[in-house]
CSV table of C-alpha atoms in Angstrom, one decimal:
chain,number,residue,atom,x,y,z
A,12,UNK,CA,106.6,101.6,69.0
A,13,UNK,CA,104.3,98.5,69.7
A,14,UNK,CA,101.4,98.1,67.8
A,15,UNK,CA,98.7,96.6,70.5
A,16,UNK,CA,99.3,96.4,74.3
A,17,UNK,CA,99.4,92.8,73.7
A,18,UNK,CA,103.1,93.1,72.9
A,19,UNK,CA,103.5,94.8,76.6
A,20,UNK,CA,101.6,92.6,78.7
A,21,UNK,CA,102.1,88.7,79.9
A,22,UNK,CA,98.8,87.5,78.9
A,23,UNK,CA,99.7,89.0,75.6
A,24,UNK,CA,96.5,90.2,75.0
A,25,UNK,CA,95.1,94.0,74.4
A,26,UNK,CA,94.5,96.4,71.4
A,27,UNK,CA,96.3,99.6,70.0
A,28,UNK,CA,97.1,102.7,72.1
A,29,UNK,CA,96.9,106.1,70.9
A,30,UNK,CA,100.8,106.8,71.8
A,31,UNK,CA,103.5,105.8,73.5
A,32,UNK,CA,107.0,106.8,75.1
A,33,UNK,CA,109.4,104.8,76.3
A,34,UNK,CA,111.3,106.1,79.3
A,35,UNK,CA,114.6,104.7,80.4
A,36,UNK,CA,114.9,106.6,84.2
A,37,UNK,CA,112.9,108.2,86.5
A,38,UNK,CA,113.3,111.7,85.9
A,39,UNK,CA,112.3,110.8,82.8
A,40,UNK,CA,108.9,109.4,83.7
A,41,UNK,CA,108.0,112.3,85.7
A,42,UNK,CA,109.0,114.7,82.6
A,43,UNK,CA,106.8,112.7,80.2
A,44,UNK,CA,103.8,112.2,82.5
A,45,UNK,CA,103.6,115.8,83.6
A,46,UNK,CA,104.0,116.3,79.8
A,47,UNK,CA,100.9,114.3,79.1
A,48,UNK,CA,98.7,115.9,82.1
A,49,UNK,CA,99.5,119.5,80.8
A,50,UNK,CA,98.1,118.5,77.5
A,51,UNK,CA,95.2,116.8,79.3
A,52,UNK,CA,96.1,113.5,77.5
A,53,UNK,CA,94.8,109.9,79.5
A,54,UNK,CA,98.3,107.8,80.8
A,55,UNK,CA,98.6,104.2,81.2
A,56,UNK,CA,102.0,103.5,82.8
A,57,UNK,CA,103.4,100.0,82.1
A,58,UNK,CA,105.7,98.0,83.4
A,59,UNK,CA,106.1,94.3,83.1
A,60,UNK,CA,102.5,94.0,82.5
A,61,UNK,CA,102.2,91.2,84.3
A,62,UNK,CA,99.0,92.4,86.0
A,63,UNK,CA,97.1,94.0,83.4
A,64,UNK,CA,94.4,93.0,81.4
A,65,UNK,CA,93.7,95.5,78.7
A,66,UNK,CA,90.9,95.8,76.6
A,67,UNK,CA,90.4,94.4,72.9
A,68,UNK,CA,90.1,97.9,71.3
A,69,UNK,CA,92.9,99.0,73.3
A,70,UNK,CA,93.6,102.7,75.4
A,71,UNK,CA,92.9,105.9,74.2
A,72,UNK,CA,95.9,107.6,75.5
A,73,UNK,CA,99.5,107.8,76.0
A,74,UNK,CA,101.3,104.3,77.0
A,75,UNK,CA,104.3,105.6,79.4
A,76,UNK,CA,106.4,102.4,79.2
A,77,UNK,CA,108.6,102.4,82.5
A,78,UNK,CA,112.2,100.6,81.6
A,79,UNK,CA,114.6,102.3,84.0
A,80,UNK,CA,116.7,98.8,85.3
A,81,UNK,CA,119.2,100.0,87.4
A,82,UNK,CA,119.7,97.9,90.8
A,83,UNK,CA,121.5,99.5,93.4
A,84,UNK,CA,122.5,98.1,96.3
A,85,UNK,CA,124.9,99.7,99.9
A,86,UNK,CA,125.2,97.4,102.4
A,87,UNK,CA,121.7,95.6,103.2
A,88,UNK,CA,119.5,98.1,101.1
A,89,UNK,CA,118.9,97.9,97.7
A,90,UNK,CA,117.5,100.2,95.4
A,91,UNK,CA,115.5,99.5,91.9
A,92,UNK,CA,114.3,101.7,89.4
A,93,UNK,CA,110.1,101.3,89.0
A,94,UNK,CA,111.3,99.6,85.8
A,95,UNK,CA,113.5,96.9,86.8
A,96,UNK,CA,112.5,93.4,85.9
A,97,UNK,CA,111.0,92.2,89.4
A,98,UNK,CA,113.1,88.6,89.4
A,99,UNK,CA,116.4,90.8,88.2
A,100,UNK,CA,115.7,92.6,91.6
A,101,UNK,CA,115.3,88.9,93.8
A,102,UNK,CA,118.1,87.6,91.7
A,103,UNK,CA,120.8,90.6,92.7
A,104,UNK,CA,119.3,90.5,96.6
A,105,UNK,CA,120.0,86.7,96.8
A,106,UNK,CA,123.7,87.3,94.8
A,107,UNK,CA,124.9,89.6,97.0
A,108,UNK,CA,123.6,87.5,100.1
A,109,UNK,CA,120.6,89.3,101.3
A,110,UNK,CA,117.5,87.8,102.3
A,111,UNK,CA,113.8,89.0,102.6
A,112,UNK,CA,112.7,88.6,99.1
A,113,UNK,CA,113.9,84.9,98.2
A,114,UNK,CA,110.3,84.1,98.2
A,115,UNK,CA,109.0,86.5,95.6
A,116,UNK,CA,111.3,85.1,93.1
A,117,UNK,CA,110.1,83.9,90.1
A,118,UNK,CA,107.1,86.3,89.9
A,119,UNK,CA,106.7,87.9,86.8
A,120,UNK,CA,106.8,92.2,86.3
A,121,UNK,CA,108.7,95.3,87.4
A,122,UNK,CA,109.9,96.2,90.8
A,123,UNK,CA,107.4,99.7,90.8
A,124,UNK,CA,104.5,97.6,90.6
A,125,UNK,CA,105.2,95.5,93.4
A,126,UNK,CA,104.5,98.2,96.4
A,127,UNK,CA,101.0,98.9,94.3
A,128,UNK,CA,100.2,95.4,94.4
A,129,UNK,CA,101.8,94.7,97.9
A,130,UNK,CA,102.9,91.5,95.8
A,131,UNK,CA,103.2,88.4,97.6
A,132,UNK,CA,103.9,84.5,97.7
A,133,UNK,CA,105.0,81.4,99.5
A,134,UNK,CA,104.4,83.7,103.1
A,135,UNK,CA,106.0,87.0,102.3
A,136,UNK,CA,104.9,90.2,101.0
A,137,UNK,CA,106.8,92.7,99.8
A,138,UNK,CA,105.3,95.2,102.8
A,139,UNK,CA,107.4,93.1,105.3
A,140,UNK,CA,110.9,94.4,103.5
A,141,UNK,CA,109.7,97.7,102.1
A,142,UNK,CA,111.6,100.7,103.2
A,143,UNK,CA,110.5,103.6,100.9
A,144,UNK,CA,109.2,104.1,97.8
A,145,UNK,CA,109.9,107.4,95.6
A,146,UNK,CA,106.8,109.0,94.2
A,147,UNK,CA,106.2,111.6,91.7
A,148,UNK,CA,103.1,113.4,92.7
A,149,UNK,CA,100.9,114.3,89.6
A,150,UNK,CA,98.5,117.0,92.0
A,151,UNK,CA,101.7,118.9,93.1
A,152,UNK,CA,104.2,118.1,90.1
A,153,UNK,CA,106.8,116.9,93.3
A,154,UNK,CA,109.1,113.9,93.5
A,155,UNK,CA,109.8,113.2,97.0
A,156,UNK,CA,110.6,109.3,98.9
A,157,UNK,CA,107.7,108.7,101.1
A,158,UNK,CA,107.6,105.6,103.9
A,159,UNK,CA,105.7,102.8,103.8
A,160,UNK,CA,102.9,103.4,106.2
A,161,UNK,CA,102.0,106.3,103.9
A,162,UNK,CA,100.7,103.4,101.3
A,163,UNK,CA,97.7,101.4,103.0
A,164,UNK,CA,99.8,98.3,102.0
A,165,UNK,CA,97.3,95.3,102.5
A,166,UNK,CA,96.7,92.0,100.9
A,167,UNK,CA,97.5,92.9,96.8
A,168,UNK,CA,96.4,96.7,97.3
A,169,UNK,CA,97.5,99.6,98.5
A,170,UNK,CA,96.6,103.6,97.9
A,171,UNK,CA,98.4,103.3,94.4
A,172,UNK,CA,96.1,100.1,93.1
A,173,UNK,CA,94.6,101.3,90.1
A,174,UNK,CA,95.5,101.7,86.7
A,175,UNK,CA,97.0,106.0,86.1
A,176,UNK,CA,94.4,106.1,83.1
A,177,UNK,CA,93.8,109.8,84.2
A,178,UNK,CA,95.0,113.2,84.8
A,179,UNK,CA,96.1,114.7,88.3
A,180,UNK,CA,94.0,114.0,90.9
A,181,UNK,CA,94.2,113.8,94.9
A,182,UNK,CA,95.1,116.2,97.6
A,183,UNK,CA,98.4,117.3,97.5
A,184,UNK,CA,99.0,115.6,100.9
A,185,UNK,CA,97.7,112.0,100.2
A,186,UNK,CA,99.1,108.9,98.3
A,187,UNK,CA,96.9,107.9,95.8
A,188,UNK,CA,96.2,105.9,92.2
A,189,UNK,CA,97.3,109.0,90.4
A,190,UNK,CA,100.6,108.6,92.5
A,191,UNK,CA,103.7,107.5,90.4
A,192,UNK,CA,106.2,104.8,91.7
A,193,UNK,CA,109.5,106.0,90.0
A,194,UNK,CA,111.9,103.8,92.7
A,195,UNK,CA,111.7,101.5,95.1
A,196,UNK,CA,114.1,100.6,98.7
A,197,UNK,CA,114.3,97.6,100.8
A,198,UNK,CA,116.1,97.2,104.2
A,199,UNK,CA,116.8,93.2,104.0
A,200,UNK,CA,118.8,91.0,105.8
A,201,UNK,CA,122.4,90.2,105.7
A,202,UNK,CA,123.0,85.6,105.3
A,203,UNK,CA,119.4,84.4,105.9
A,204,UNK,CA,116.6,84.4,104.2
A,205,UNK,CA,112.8,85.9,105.7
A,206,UNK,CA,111.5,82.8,107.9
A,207,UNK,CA,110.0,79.9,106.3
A,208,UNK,CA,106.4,79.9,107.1
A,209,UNK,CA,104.5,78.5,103.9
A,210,UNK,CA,104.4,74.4,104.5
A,211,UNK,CA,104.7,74.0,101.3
A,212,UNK,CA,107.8,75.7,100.6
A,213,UNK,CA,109.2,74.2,104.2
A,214,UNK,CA,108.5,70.9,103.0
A,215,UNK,CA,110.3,71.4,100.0
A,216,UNK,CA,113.6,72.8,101.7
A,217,UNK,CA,113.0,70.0,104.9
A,218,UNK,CA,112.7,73.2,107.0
A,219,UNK,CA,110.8,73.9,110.1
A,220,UNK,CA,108.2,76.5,109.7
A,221,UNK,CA,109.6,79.8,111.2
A,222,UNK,CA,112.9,78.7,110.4
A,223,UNK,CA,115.4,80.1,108.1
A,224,UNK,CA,117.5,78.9,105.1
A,225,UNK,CA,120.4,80.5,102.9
A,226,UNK,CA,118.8,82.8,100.6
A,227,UNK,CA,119.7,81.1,97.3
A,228,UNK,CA,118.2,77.8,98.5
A,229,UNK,CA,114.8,79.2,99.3
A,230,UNK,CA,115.1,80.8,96.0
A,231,UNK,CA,115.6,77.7,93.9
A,232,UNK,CA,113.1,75.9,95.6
A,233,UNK,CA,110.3,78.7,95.1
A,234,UNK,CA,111.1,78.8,91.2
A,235,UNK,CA,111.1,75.2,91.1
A,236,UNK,CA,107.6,75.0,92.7
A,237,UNK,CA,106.6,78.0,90.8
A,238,UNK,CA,107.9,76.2,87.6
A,239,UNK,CA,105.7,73.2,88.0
A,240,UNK,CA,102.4,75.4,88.4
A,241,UNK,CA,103.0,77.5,85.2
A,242,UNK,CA,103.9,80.6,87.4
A,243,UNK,CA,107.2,81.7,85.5
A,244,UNK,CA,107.3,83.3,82.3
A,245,UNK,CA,108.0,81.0,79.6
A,246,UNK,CA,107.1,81.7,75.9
A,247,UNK,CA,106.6,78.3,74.8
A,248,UNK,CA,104.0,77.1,77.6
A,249,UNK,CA,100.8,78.9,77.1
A,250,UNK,CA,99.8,78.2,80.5
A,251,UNK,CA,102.6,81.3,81.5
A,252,UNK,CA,100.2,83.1,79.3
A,253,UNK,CA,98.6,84.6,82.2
A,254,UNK,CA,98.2,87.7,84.7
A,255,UNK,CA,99.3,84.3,87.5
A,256,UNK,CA,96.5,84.1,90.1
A,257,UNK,CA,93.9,85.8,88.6
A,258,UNK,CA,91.3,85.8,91.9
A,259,UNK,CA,92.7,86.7,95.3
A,260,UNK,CA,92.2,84.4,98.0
A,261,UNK,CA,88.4,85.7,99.4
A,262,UNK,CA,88.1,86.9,102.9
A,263,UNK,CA,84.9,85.5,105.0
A,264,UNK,CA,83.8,87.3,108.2
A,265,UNK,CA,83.8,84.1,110.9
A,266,UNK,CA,83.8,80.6,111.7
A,267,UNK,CA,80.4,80.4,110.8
A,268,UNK,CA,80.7,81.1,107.3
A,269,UNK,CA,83.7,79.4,106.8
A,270,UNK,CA,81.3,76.0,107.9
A,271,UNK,CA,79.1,77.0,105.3
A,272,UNK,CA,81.6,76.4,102.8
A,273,UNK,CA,82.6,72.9,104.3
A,274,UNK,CA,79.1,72.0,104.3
A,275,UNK,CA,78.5,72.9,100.5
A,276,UNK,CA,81.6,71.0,99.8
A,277,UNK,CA,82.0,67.8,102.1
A,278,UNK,CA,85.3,68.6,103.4
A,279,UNK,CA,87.3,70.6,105.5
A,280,UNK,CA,89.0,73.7,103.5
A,281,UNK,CA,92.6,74.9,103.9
A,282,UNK,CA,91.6,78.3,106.1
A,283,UNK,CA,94.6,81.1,107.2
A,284,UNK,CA,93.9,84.0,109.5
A,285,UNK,CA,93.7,87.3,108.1
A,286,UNK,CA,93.0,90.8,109.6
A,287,UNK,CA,89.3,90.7,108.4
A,288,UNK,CA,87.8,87.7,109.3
A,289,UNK,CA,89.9,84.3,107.5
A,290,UNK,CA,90.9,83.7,104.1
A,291,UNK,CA,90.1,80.9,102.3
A,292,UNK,CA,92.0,79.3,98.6
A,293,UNK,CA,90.7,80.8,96.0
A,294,UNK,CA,91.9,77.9,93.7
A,295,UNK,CA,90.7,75.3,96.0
A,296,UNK,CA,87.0,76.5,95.9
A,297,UNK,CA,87.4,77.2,92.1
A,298,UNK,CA,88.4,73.3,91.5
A,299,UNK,CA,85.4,72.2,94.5
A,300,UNK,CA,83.0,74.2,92.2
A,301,UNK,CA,84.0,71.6,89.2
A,302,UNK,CA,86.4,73.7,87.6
A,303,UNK,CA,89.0,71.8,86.6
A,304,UNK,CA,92.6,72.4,85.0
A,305,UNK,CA,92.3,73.1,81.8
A,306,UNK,CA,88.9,74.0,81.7
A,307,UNK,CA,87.4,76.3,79.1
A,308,UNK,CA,84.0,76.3,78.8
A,309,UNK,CA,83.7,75.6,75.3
A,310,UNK,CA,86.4,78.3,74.2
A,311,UNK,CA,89.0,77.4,72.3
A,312,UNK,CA,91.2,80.7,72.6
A,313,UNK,CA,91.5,80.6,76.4
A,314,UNK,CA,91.1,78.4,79.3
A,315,UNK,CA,92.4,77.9,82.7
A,316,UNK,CA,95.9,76.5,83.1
A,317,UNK,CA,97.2,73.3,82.7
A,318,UNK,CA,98.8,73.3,85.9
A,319,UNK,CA,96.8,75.4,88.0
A,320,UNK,CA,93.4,76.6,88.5
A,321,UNK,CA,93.8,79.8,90.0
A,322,UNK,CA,95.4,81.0,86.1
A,323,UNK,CA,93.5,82.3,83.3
A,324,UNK,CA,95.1,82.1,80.1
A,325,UNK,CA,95.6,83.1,77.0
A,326,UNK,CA,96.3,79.7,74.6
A,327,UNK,CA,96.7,82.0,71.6
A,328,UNK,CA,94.3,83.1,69.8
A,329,UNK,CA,92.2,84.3,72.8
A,330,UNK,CA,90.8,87.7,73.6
A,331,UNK,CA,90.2,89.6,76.5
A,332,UNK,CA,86.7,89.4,75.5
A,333,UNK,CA,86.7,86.1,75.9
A,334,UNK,CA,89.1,85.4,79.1
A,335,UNK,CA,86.4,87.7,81.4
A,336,UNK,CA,83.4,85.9,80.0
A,337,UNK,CA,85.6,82.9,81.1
A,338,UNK,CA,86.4,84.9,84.6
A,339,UNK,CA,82.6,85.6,85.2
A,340,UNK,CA,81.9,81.9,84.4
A,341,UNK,CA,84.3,80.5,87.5
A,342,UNK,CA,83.1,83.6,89.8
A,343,UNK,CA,79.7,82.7,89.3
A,344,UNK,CA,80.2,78.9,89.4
A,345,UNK,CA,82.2,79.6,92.7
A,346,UNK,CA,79.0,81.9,94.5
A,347,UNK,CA,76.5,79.5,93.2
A,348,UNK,CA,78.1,76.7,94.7
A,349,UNK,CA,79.4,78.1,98.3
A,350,UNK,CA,78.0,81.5,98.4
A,351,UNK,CA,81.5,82.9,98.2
A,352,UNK,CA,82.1,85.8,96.3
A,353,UNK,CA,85.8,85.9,94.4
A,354,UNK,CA,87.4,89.2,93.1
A,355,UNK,CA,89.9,89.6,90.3
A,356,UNK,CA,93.5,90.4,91.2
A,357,UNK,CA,94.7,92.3,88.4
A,358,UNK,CA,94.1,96.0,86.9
A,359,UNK,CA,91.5,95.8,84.3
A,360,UNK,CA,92.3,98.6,81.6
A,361,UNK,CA,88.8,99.5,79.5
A,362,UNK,CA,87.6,96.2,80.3
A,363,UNK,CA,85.3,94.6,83.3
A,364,UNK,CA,84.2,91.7,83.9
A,365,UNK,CA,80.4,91.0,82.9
A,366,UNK,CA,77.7,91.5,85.5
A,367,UNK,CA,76.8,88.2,87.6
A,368,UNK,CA,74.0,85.8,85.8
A,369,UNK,CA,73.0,85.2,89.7
């Protein structure tokens, strides 16, 4: 049994939980968390725990650590359990020649937390190549495979987007954060990969945006440029020390606002559509508010990445304490400068970040 939480999670940081279980499948998982809602105990399911930041005195509960790995795959579906090491998943997709999730290589965590998170990178998401996702319903004590569409999948959320710290909860007809993932399916495609549509990745394969590659090349090019931004695990580089992008990439309503910005900074900003309004970079409003890599604010147990502003980490001796102090200090910086407010991206456990100085 672990000791802290910090053993479980990427930024390595987190205290001691009251218990834990380790469950190897997914009937398993559903046995142990109905076990711990009869007896009225709090759960905290882990994964990879990649997108966790737990707090310093840890979680009063029961850690249900998810590590069911099998891989499945018939013809152009493939099947994971919620425990499957996320780049394992990519890595058997791309081997047996199957695109649609080439771009998500690299990224760090299991394969159940990736339909919570609708994880994405490099211009895919994993809602685009979802096909169903098994669930084991904590209101009704049911297991049944329920479709995508049933999941509010939008940009990194979705119904299931919150940390199970709880008992039960929900009507017994809705998806919800008391929801379990125990498996995940994806209809991909058979020779190509998903198109190309990020310019930096098409740069990098001399592709034309929309176009298509072999899976395995798009593959080795994302974890190459993933590489260089401290975006793959690596136990010897602190800057992998991290949740990854910490902030998601804010959401302002118009035209208008997005001028604002470019005012407040000089210069025109990289701007994407999205469904609300358009999305700006997170990371490039968190270096034009003169956060730079690296910086730390006068801490000496955390800082932002080496390689990438958009990464909080963990240099070693750092607390989670001391990483949202650091968090609230580039939010605020980033309002104070453009007026733009910037939410955090992963599931804070017992922990928030402090209340703005503004």
């Amino acid at each position: 049994m672990p000791e802290l939480l910090s053993e479980l999670t990427t930024l390595r940081l987190g205290g001691p939980a009251r218990a834990y279980v380790r469950c190897e499948s997914a009937a398993e998982t559903a046995r142990e968390v109905a076990r711990c809602d009869a007896a009225g105990e709090p759960v905290l399911l882990v994964g990879g725990g990649s997108n966790l930041v737990v707090a310093d005195a840890g979680f009063d509960g029961t850690v249900v650590h998810l590590r069911g790995d099998r891989i499945e795959i018939e013809g152009t579906t493939l099947t994971a359990d919620a425990g499957a090491v996320w780049d394992d998943v990519v890595s058997a997709s791309v081997d047996a020649g199957l695109g649609g999730l080439e771009c998500l290589s690299g990224i760090p965590g299991s394969a159940g937390a990736t339909p919570v998170q609708n994880v994405g990178a490099y211009g895919v998401e994993v809602a685009s190549w979802l096909d169903a996702v098994e669930l084991y319903h904590r209101a009704t004590g049911e297991t049944a495979w329920v479709a995508p569409e049933t999941l509010g999948l939008a940009y990194r959320t979705s119904r299931l987007k919150q940390h199970s710290a709880s008992g039960p909860a929900g009507s017994a007809a809705d998806v919800g954060p008391a929801d379990v993932v125990l498996r995940v399916r994806f209809a991909l495609t058979d020779g190509a990969s998903a198109p190309v549509r990020y310019g930096e990745l098409a740069r990098a394969l001399g592709a034309e945006a929309g176009g298509t590659v072999e899976p395995s090349r798009a593959r080795a090019e994302v974890l190459a440029l993933r590489r260089s931004k401290g975006m793959v695990l690596d136990p010897a580089d602190h800057d992998t020390w991290s949740v990854g992008s910490f902030f998601t990439n804010p959401v302002v309503p118009d035209d208008a606002a997005v001028a604002r910005v470019e005012e407040a900074a000089g210069e025109s900003t990289p701007r994407y559509p999205a469904p609300a309004g358009i999305k700006l970079s997170a990371g490039w409003l968190i270096e034009r508010a003169g956060f730079h890599k690296g910086f730390a604010g006068g801490r000496t147990g955390v800082s932002l990445s080496t390689k990438h502003t958009l990464a909080l980490t963990n240099r070693g001796t750092g607390t989670t304490t001391e990483l949202l102090a650091l968090a609230a200090e580039v939010r605020d910086g980033v309002f104070a400068r453009f007026g733009v407010e910037l939410h955090p991206e992963p599931v804070l456990v017992g922990a928030e970040l402090p209340s703005s100085r503004r």
